[in-house]
Short mmCIF file of N, CA and C in Angstrom, two decimals:
data_model
loop_
_atom_site.label_atom_id
_atom_site.label_comp_id
_atom_site.label_asym_id
_atom_site.label_seq_id
_atom_site.Cartn_x
_atom_site.Cartn_y
_atom_site.Cartn_z
N UNK A 27 104.64 -60.23 60.42
CA UNK A 27 103.57 -61.15 60.68
C UNK A 27 102.89 -61.46 59.34
N UNK A 28 102.64 -62.72 59.10
CA UNK A 28 101.98 -63.16 57.86
C UNK A 28 100.55 -63.61 58.17
N UNK A 29 99.67 -63.31 57.24
CA UNK A 29 98.28 -63.70 57.39
C UNK A 29 97.90 -64.59 56.23
N UNK A 30 97.13 -65.62 56.54
CA UNK A 30 96.65 -66.51 55.49
C UNK A 30 95.16 -66.34 55.24
N UNK A 31 94.39 -66.11 56.28
CA UNK A 31 92.96 -65.94 56.12
C UNK A 31 92.52 -64.57 56.60
N UNK A 32 91.45 -64.09 56.01
CA UNK A 32 90.92 -62.78 56.39
C UNK A 32 90.54 -62.75 57.86
N UNK A 33 90.02 -63.85 58.38
CA UNK A 33 89.63 -63.90 59.79
C UNK A 33 90.84 -63.63 60.69
N UNK A 34 92.00 -64.17 60.33
CA UNK A 34 93.22 -63.94 61.12
C UNK A 34 93.61 -62.47 61.08
N UNK A 35 93.52 -61.88 59.91
CA UNK A 35 93.91 -60.48 59.75
C UNK A 35 92.99 -59.57 60.57
N UNK A 36 91.69 -59.78 60.47
CA UNK A 36 90.74 -58.93 61.21
C UNK A 36 90.89 -59.11 62.72
N UNK A 37 91.15 -60.33 63.14
CA UNK A 37 91.39 -60.59 64.56
C UNK A 37 92.65 -59.86 65.03
N UNK A 38 93.66 -59.88 64.20
CA UNK A 38 94.92 -59.19 64.54
C UNK A 38 94.70 -57.68 64.62
N UNK A 39 93.96 -57.11 63.69
CA UNK A 39 93.69 -55.67 63.72
C UNK A 39 92.92 -55.30 64.99
N UNK A 40 91.95 -56.13 65.38
CA UNK A 40 91.21 -55.88 66.62
C UNK A 40 92.15 -55.94 67.82
N UNK A 41 93.06 -56.91 67.84
CA UNK A 41 94.04 -57.02 68.92
C UNK A 41 94.97 -55.81 68.93
N UNK A 42 95.36 -55.34 67.75
CA UNK A 42 96.21 -54.14 67.66
C UNK A 42 95.52 -52.94 68.26
N UNK A 43 94.21 -52.83 68.05
CA UNK A 43 93.45 -51.72 68.64
C UNK A 43 93.47 -51.79 70.17
N UNK A 44 93.36 -52.98 70.71
CA UNK A 44 93.44 -53.16 72.16
C UNK A 44 94.84 -52.79 72.65
N UNK A 45 95.86 -53.18 71.90
CA UNK A 45 97.23 -52.83 72.29
C UNK A 45 97.44 -51.32 72.24
N UNK A 46 96.83 -50.65 71.27
CA UNK A 46 96.91 -49.19 71.22
C UNK A 46 96.26 -48.60 72.47
N UNK A 47 95.13 -49.14 72.88
CA UNK A 47 94.46 -48.65 74.09
C UNK A 47 95.37 -48.83 75.31
N UNK A 48 96.02 -49.97 75.40
CA UNK A 48 96.95 -50.21 76.52
C UNK A 48 98.12 -49.23 76.48
N UNK A 49 98.62 -48.96 75.27
CA UNK A 49 99.70 -47.99 75.11
C UNK A 49 99.25 -46.62 75.59
N UNK A 50 98.06 -46.20 75.19
CA UNK A 50 97.57 -44.88 75.61
C UNK A 50 97.36 -44.81 77.11
N UNK A 51 96.96 -45.90 77.72
CA UNK A 51 96.81 -45.95 79.17
C UNK A 51 98.17 -45.76 79.84
N UNK A 52 99.16 -46.44 79.31
CA UNK A 52 100.53 -46.32 79.87
C UNK A 52 101.07 -44.91 79.68
N UNK A 53 100.88 -44.35 78.49
CA UNK A 53 101.37 -42.99 78.21
C UNK A 53 100.64 -41.97 79.06
N UNK A 54 99.37 -42.23 79.35
CA UNK A 54 98.59 -41.32 80.18
C UNK A 54 99.21 -41.19 81.57
N UNK A 55 99.72 -42.28 82.09
CA UNK A 55 100.34 -42.26 83.41
C UNK A 55 101.67 -41.49 83.39
N UNK A 56 102.31 -41.44 82.23
CA UNK A 56 103.61 -40.78 82.11
C UNK A 56 103.51 -39.31 81.73
N UNK A 57 102.36 -38.89 81.22
CA UNK A 57 102.20 -37.52 80.70
C UNK A 57 102.12 -36.51 81.83
N UNK A 58 102.64 -35.31 81.56
CA UNK A 58 102.58 -34.21 82.53
C UNK A 58 101.32 -33.37 82.36
N UNK A 59 100.95 -33.12 81.12
CA UNK A 59 99.85 -32.20 80.81
C UNK A 59 98.48 -32.85 81.04
N UNK A 60 97.60 -32.10 81.69
CA UNK A 60 96.23 -32.58 81.92
C UNK A 60 95.49 -32.75 80.60
N UNK A 61 95.74 -31.85 79.65
CA UNK A 61 95.07 -31.95 78.35
C UNK A 61 95.55 -33.17 77.57
N UNK A 62 96.84 -33.46 77.65
CA UNK A 62 97.37 -34.66 77.00
C UNK A 62 96.77 -35.91 77.64
N UNK A 63 96.67 -35.91 78.95
CA UNK A 63 96.06 -37.04 79.65
C UNK A 63 94.62 -37.25 79.20
N UNK A 64 93.89 -36.14 79.03
CA UNK A 64 92.51 -36.20 78.58
C UNK A 64 92.43 -36.78 77.15
N UNK A 65 93.34 -36.35 76.27
CA UNK A 65 93.38 -36.88 74.91
C UNK A 65 93.67 -38.37 74.91
N UNK A 66 94.65 -38.77 75.70
CA UNK A 66 95.04 -40.17 75.75
C UNK A 66 93.89 -41.04 76.29
N UNK A 67 93.15 -40.52 77.26
CA UNK A 67 91.98 -41.24 77.77
C UNK A 67 90.93 -41.40 76.67
N UNK A 68 90.72 -40.34 75.91
CA UNK A 68 89.77 -40.37 74.80
C UNK A 68 90.22 -41.38 73.75
N UNK A 69 91.51 -41.36 73.40
CA UNK A 69 92.04 -42.31 72.42
C UNK A 69 91.91 -43.74 72.91
N UNK A 70 92.15 -43.93 74.18
CA UNK A 70 92.05 -45.27 74.77
C UNK A 70 90.62 -45.80 74.62
N UNK A 71 89.65 -45.00 75.00
CA UNK A 71 88.25 -45.41 74.88
C UNK A 71 87.86 -45.65 73.42
N UNK A 72 88.33 -44.78 72.55
CA UNK A 72 88.03 -44.91 71.13
C UNK A 72 88.57 -46.23 70.57
N UNK A 73 89.80 -46.57 70.92
CA UNK A 73 90.40 -47.81 70.41
C UNK A 73 89.66 -49.04 70.91
N UNK A 74 89.25 -49.02 72.16
CA UNK A 74 88.48 -50.15 72.69
C UNK A 74 87.15 -50.29 71.93
N UNK A 75 86.53 -49.17 71.62
CA UNK A 75 85.28 -49.19 70.86
C UNK A 75 85.48 -49.73 69.45
N UNK A 76 86.54 -49.30 68.79
CA UNK A 76 86.82 -49.77 67.43
C UNK A 76 87.11 -51.26 67.46
N UNK A 77 87.87 -51.71 68.44
CA UNK A 77 88.18 -53.14 68.56
C UNK A 77 86.90 -53.95 68.75
N UNK A 78 86.03 -53.46 69.59
CA UNK A 78 84.77 -54.17 69.86
C UNK A 78 83.90 -54.24 68.60
N UNK A 79 83.82 -53.15 67.86
CA UNK A 79 83.03 -53.15 66.62
C UNK A 79 83.61 -54.12 65.60
N UNK A 80 84.93 -54.19 65.53
CA UNK A 80 85.57 -55.12 64.59
C UNK A 80 85.31 -56.57 65.00
N UNK A 81 85.36 -56.83 66.29
CA UNK A 81 85.06 -58.18 66.78
C UNK A 81 83.60 -58.54 66.50
N UNK A 82 82.70 -57.58 66.69
CA UNK A 82 81.28 -57.82 66.38
C UNK A 82 81.09 -58.12 64.90
N UNK A 83 81.83 -57.40 64.05
CA UNK A 83 81.73 -57.66 62.62
C UNK A 83 82.18 -59.09 62.31
N UNK A 84 83.31 -59.50 62.87
CA UNK A 84 83.81 -60.84 62.56
C UNK A 84 82.90 -61.92 63.13
N UNK A 85 82.16 -61.61 64.17
CA UNK A 85 81.20 -62.57 64.72
C UNK A 85 79.99 -62.76 63.82
N UNK A 86 79.66 -61.73 63.03
CA UNK A 86 78.46 -61.79 62.21
C UNK A 86 78.74 -61.91 60.71
N UNK A 87 80.00 -61.76 60.31
CA UNK A 87 80.35 -61.81 58.88
C UNK A 87 80.15 -63.23 58.34
N UNK A 88 79.81 -63.32 57.06
CA UNK A 88 79.66 -64.64 56.44
C UNK A 88 80.95 -65.45 56.52
N UNK A 89 80.82 -66.71 56.82
CA UNK A 89 81.98 -67.59 56.97
C UNK A 89 82.83 -67.63 55.70
N UNK A 90 82.18 -67.61 54.54
CA UNK A 90 82.96 -67.67 53.30
C UNK A 90 83.83 -66.43 53.11
N UNK A 91 83.41 -65.29 53.65
CA UNK A 91 84.22 -64.07 53.58
C UNK A 91 85.42 -64.22 54.53
N UNK A 92 85.16 -64.63 55.76
CA UNK A 92 86.23 -64.75 56.75
C UNK A 92 87.24 -65.85 56.40
N UNK A 93 86.80 -66.86 55.67
CA UNK A 93 87.68 -67.97 55.31
C UNK A 93 88.49 -67.69 54.04
N UNK A 94 88.38 -66.50 53.49
CA UNK A 94 89.13 -66.15 52.29
C UNK A 94 90.62 -66.26 52.56
N UNK A 95 91.31 -66.90 51.63
CA UNK A 95 92.76 -67.11 51.76
C UNK A 95 93.52 -66.05 50.98
N UNK A 96 94.67 -65.68 51.52
CA UNK A 96 95.55 -64.70 50.89
C UNK A 96 96.97 -65.25 50.86
N UNK A 97 97.70 -64.81 49.85
CA UNK A 97 99.13 -65.07 49.78
C UNK A 97 99.84 -63.73 49.93
N UNK A 98 100.96 -63.74 50.54
CA UNK A 98 101.83 -62.56 50.60
C UNK A 98 101.24 -61.36 51.32
N UNK A 99 100.39 -61.57 52.30
CA UNK A 99 99.94 -60.47 53.16
C UNK A 99 100.77 -60.55 54.43
N UNK A 100 101.61 -59.56 54.60
CA UNK A 100 102.43 -59.53 55.81
C UNK A 100 102.40 -58.11 56.37
N UNK A 101 102.73 -58.02 57.64
CA UNK A 101 102.63 -56.74 58.33
C UNK A 101 103.66 -56.72 59.44
N UNK A 102 104.06 -55.53 59.82
CA UNK A 102 105.03 -55.38 60.90
C UNK A 102 104.49 -55.97 62.21
N UNK A 103 105.36 -56.13 63.17
CA UNK A 103 104.93 -56.57 64.49
C UNK A 103 104.41 -55.34 65.22
N UNK A 104 103.15 -55.02 64.96
CA UNK A 104 102.51 -53.82 65.49
C UNK A 104 102.41 -53.86 67.00
N UNK A 105 102.13 -55.02 67.53
CA UNK A 105 101.99 -55.17 68.98
C UNK A 105 103.31 -54.86 69.66
N UNK A 106 104.40 -55.33 69.09
CA UNK A 106 105.73 -55.03 69.63
C UNK A 106 105.98 -53.52 69.59
N UNK A 107 105.59 -52.90 68.48
CA UNK A 107 105.75 -51.44 68.35
C UNK A 107 105.03 -50.73 69.49
N UNK A 108 103.79 -51.13 69.75
CA UNK A 108 103.02 -50.49 70.83
C UNK A 108 103.66 -50.72 72.20
N UNK A 109 104.13 -51.92 72.43
CA UNK A 109 104.70 -52.24 73.74
C UNK A 109 106.04 -51.56 73.99
N UNK A 110 106.77 -51.27 72.92
CA UNK A 110 108.10 -50.67 73.07
C UNK A 110 108.11 -49.16 72.93
N UNK A 111 106.99 -48.56 72.59
CA UNK A 111 106.93 -47.12 72.37
C UNK A 111 107.01 -46.37 73.69
N UNK A 112 107.85 -45.35 73.67
CA UNK A 112 108.00 -44.46 74.82
C UNK A 112 107.97 -43.03 74.30
N UNK A 113 107.17 -42.22 74.91
CA UNK A 113 107.14 -40.79 74.58
C UNK A 113 107.56 -40.02 75.82
N UNK A 114 108.00 -38.81 75.61
CA UNK A 114 108.44 -38.00 76.75
C UNK A 114 107.25 -37.53 77.57
N UNK A 115 107.50 -37.26 78.82
CA UNK A 115 106.44 -36.78 79.71
C UNK A 115 105.94 -35.41 79.26
N UNK A 116 106.76 -34.68 78.55
CA UNK A 116 106.40 -33.34 78.10
C UNK A 116 105.75 -33.34 76.71
N UNK A 117 105.24 -34.48 76.27
CA UNK A 117 104.61 -34.56 74.96
C UNK A 117 103.45 -33.58 74.87
N UNK A 118 103.32 -32.98 73.69
CA UNK A 118 102.24 -32.02 73.47
C UNK A 118 101.02 -32.73 72.90
N UNK A 119 99.91 -32.02 72.86
CA UNK A 119 98.70 -32.57 72.26
C UNK A 119 98.93 -32.90 70.79
N UNK A 120 99.66 -32.03 70.11
CA UNK A 120 99.96 -32.26 68.70
C UNK A 120 100.84 -33.50 68.52
N UNK A 121 101.81 -33.68 69.42
CA UNK A 121 102.66 -34.88 69.36
C UNK A 121 101.82 -36.14 69.50
N UNK A 122 100.90 -36.12 70.44
CA UNK A 122 100.06 -37.29 70.70
C UNK A 122 99.14 -37.57 69.52
N UNK A 123 98.55 -36.53 68.96
CA UNK A 123 97.66 -36.71 67.81
C UNK A 123 98.45 -37.24 66.61
N UNK A 124 99.60 -36.67 66.34
CA UNK A 124 100.43 -37.15 65.22
C UNK A 124 100.83 -38.60 65.41
N UNK A 125 101.20 -38.93 66.64
CA UNK A 125 101.60 -40.31 66.95
C UNK A 125 100.42 -41.26 66.73
N UNK A 126 99.25 -40.87 67.22
CA UNK A 126 98.06 -41.70 67.05
C UNK A 126 97.73 -41.89 65.57
N UNK A 127 97.76 -40.81 64.80
CA UNK A 127 97.43 -40.91 63.38
C UNK A 127 98.41 -41.81 62.65
N UNK A 128 99.67 -41.77 63.05
CA UNK A 128 100.66 -42.65 62.45
C UNK A 128 100.29 -44.11 62.68
N UNK A 129 99.95 -44.46 63.91
CA UNK A 129 99.57 -45.84 64.22
C UNK A 129 98.27 -46.22 63.51
N UNK A 130 97.30 -45.34 63.59
CA UNK A 130 95.99 -45.60 63.00
C UNK A 130 96.11 -45.82 61.49
N UNK A 131 96.90 -44.99 60.84
CA UNK A 131 97.06 -45.09 59.39
C UNK A 131 97.78 -46.38 58.98
N UNK A 132 98.63 -46.89 59.83
CA UNK A 132 99.28 -48.17 59.53
C UNK A 132 98.25 -49.30 59.44
N UNK A 133 97.31 -49.30 60.39
CA UNK A 133 96.28 -50.35 60.39
C UNK A 133 95.31 -50.16 59.22
N UNK A 134 94.96 -48.93 58.93
CA UNK A 134 94.08 -48.67 57.79
C UNK A 134 94.76 -49.09 56.49
N UNK A 135 96.04 -48.82 56.37
CA UNK A 135 96.78 -49.20 55.17
C UNK A 135 96.83 -50.72 55.01
N UNK A 136 96.95 -51.44 56.12
CA UNK A 136 96.92 -52.90 56.06
C UNK A 136 95.60 -53.38 55.47
N UNK A 137 94.50 -52.79 55.90
CA UNK A 137 93.20 -53.17 55.36
C UNK A 137 93.08 -52.81 53.87
N UNK A 138 93.61 -51.65 53.50
CA UNK A 138 93.58 -51.24 52.09
C UNK A 138 94.41 -52.19 51.23
N UNK A 139 95.59 -52.53 51.71
CA UNK A 139 96.45 -53.45 50.96
C UNK A 139 95.79 -54.81 50.79
N UNK A 140 95.12 -55.26 51.84
CA UNK A 140 94.42 -56.54 51.76
C UNK A 140 93.29 -56.47 50.74
N UNK A 141 92.56 -55.36 50.71
CA UNK A 141 91.49 -55.19 49.73
C UNK A 141 92.05 -55.26 48.31
N UNK A 142 93.21 -54.65 48.10
CA UNK A 142 93.83 -54.65 46.77
C UNK A 142 94.27 -56.05 46.35
N UNK A 143 94.58 -56.91 47.30
CA UNK A 143 95.02 -58.27 47.00
C UNK A 143 93.87 -59.28 47.02
N UNK A 144 92.66 -58.80 47.17
CA UNK A 144 91.51 -59.70 47.22
C UNK A 144 91.15 -60.16 45.81
N UNK A 145 90.92 -61.45 45.68
CA UNK A 145 90.55 -62.01 44.37
C UNK A 145 89.07 -61.80 44.08
N UNK A 146 88.28 -61.60 45.11
CA UNK A 146 86.84 -61.41 44.95
C UNK A 146 86.50 -59.92 45.05
N UNK A 147 85.72 -59.45 44.10
CA UNK A 147 85.28 -58.05 44.10
C UNK A 147 84.42 -57.78 45.33
N UNK A 148 83.61 -58.74 45.73
CA UNK A 148 82.76 -58.57 46.89
C UNK A 148 83.55 -58.41 48.17
N UNK A 149 84.58 -59.22 48.33
CA UNK A 149 85.41 -59.12 49.54
C UNK A 149 86.22 -57.83 49.53
N UNK A 150 86.73 -57.46 48.36
CA UNK A 150 87.45 -56.19 48.25
C UNK A 150 86.52 -55.04 48.62
N UNK A 151 85.27 -55.11 48.15
CA UNK A 151 84.29 -54.07 48.49
C UNK A 151 84.01 -54.01 49.97
N UNK A 152 83.91 -55.17 50.60
CA UNK A 152 83.69 -55.23 52.05
C UNK A 152 84.85 -54.59 52.79
N UNK A 153 86.06 -54.92 52.39
CA UNK A 153 87.24 -54.35 53.05
C UNK A 153 87.34 -52.85 52.78
N UNK A 154 87.03 -52.43 51.57
CA UNK A 154 87.06 -51.00 51.26
C UNK A 154 86.01 -50.24 52.06
N UNK A 155 84.88 -50.87 52.32
CA UNK A 155 83.86 -50.24 53.16
C UNK A 155 84.37 -50.12 54.60
N UNK A 156 85.05 -51.14 55.07
CA UNK A 156 85.65 -51.09 56.41
C UNK A 156 86.68 -49.96 56.49
N UNK A 157 87.48 -49.82 55.45
CA UNK A 157 88.47 -48.72 55.39
C UNK A 157 87.75 -47.38 55.42
N UNK A 158 86.67 -47.26 54.66
CA UNK A 158 85.90 -46.01 54.63
C UNK A 158 85.38 -45.66 56.02
N UNK A 159 84.85 -46.64 56.71
CA UNK A 159 84.33 -46.42 58.07
C UNK A 159 85.48 -46.02 59.01
N UNK A 160 86.61 -46.70 58.90
CA UNK A 160 87.76 -46.37 59.74
C UNK A 160 88.21 -44.92 59.50
N UNK A 161 88.22 -44.49 58.25
CA UNK A 161 88.64 -43.12 57.93
C UNK A 161 87.65 -42.10 58.46
N UNK A 162 86.37 -42.42 58.39
CA UNK A 162 85.35 -41.51 58.95
C UNK A 162 85.53 -41.39 60.46
N UNK A 163 85.76 -42.52 61.12
CA UNK A 163 85.99 -42.49 62.57
C UNK A 163 87.24 -41.68 62.89
N UNK A 164 88.26 -41.83 62.06
CA UNK A 164 89.49 -41.07 62.28
C UNK A 164 89.23 -39.57 62.14
N UNK A 165 88.45 -39.19 61.13
CA UNK A 165 88.10 -37.78 60.95
C UNK A 165 87.36 -37.25 62.16
N UNK A 166 86.41 -38.01 62.65
CA UNK A 166 85.63 -37.59 63.83
C UNK A 166 86.54 -37.43 65.04
N UNK A 167 87.47 -38.33 65.19
CA UNK A 167 88.40 -38.26 66.32
C UNK A 167 89.25 -36.98 66.22
N UNK A 168 89.74 -36.68 65.03
CA UNK A 168 90.55 -35.47 64.83
C UNK A 168 89.70 -34.24 65.13
N UNK A 169 88.47 -34.22 64.64
CA UNK A 169 87.59 -33.08 64.91
C UNK A 169 87.32 -32.93 66.40
N UNK A 170 87.15 -34.03 67.10
CA UNK A 170 86.95 -33.98 68.55
C UNK A 170 88.18 -33.40 69.24
N UNK A 171 89.35 -33.77 68.76
CA UNK A 171 90.59 -33.24 69.35
C UNK A 171 90.71 -31.74 69.10
N UNK A 172 90.31 -31.31 67.94
CA UNK A 172 90.35 -29.88 67.62
C UNK A 172 89.37 -29.14 68.52
N UNK A 173 88.19 -29.72 68.74
CA UNK A 173 87.22 -29.09 69.63
C UNK A 173 87.75 -29.03 71.07
N UNK A 174 88.55 -30.01 71.45
CA UNK A 174 89.15 -29.99 72.79
C UNK A 174 90.04 -28.77 72.96
N UNK A 175 90.66 -28.33 71.86
CA UNK A 175 91.51 -27.13 71.92
C UNK A 175 90.69 -25.90 72.23
N UNK A 176 89.42 -25.92 71.87
CA UNK A 176 88.54 -24.77 72.10
C UNK A 176 88.08 -24.67 73.56
N UNK A 177 88.28 -25.72 74.33
CA UNK A 177 87.83 -25.69 75.73
C UNK A 177 88.66 -24.76 76.56
#
């Protein structure tokens, strides 16, 4: 997938988060373990929240930032990846967390790569701040999963 404007890229990332939530919902129905189901439910809610926050940002961001043009920003068909992913019913909590981090890191890397290709220092800073927030949320999610092990 190729992106020309920052607004397209951010909209796509928000859509990818929704697709991740749908994937987790589907995997939740296939999982055997109650703990895995609980993790997948948590991941699903988390992704919907991240998508909503990203949409809110794009609704309030300055138009000149969102209209920034890029050349050579391309990304895998992430939505297809989510729709075609199948995990075994016997997936462990660790399997689910590793799988989630793999997907999450792909989206974070897309934002980082876009920041590196930004011609404006201000826009690069904005994207790097978004990456920082995404990484903090990822850390919190991992910590929450670790605390779930203590239950």
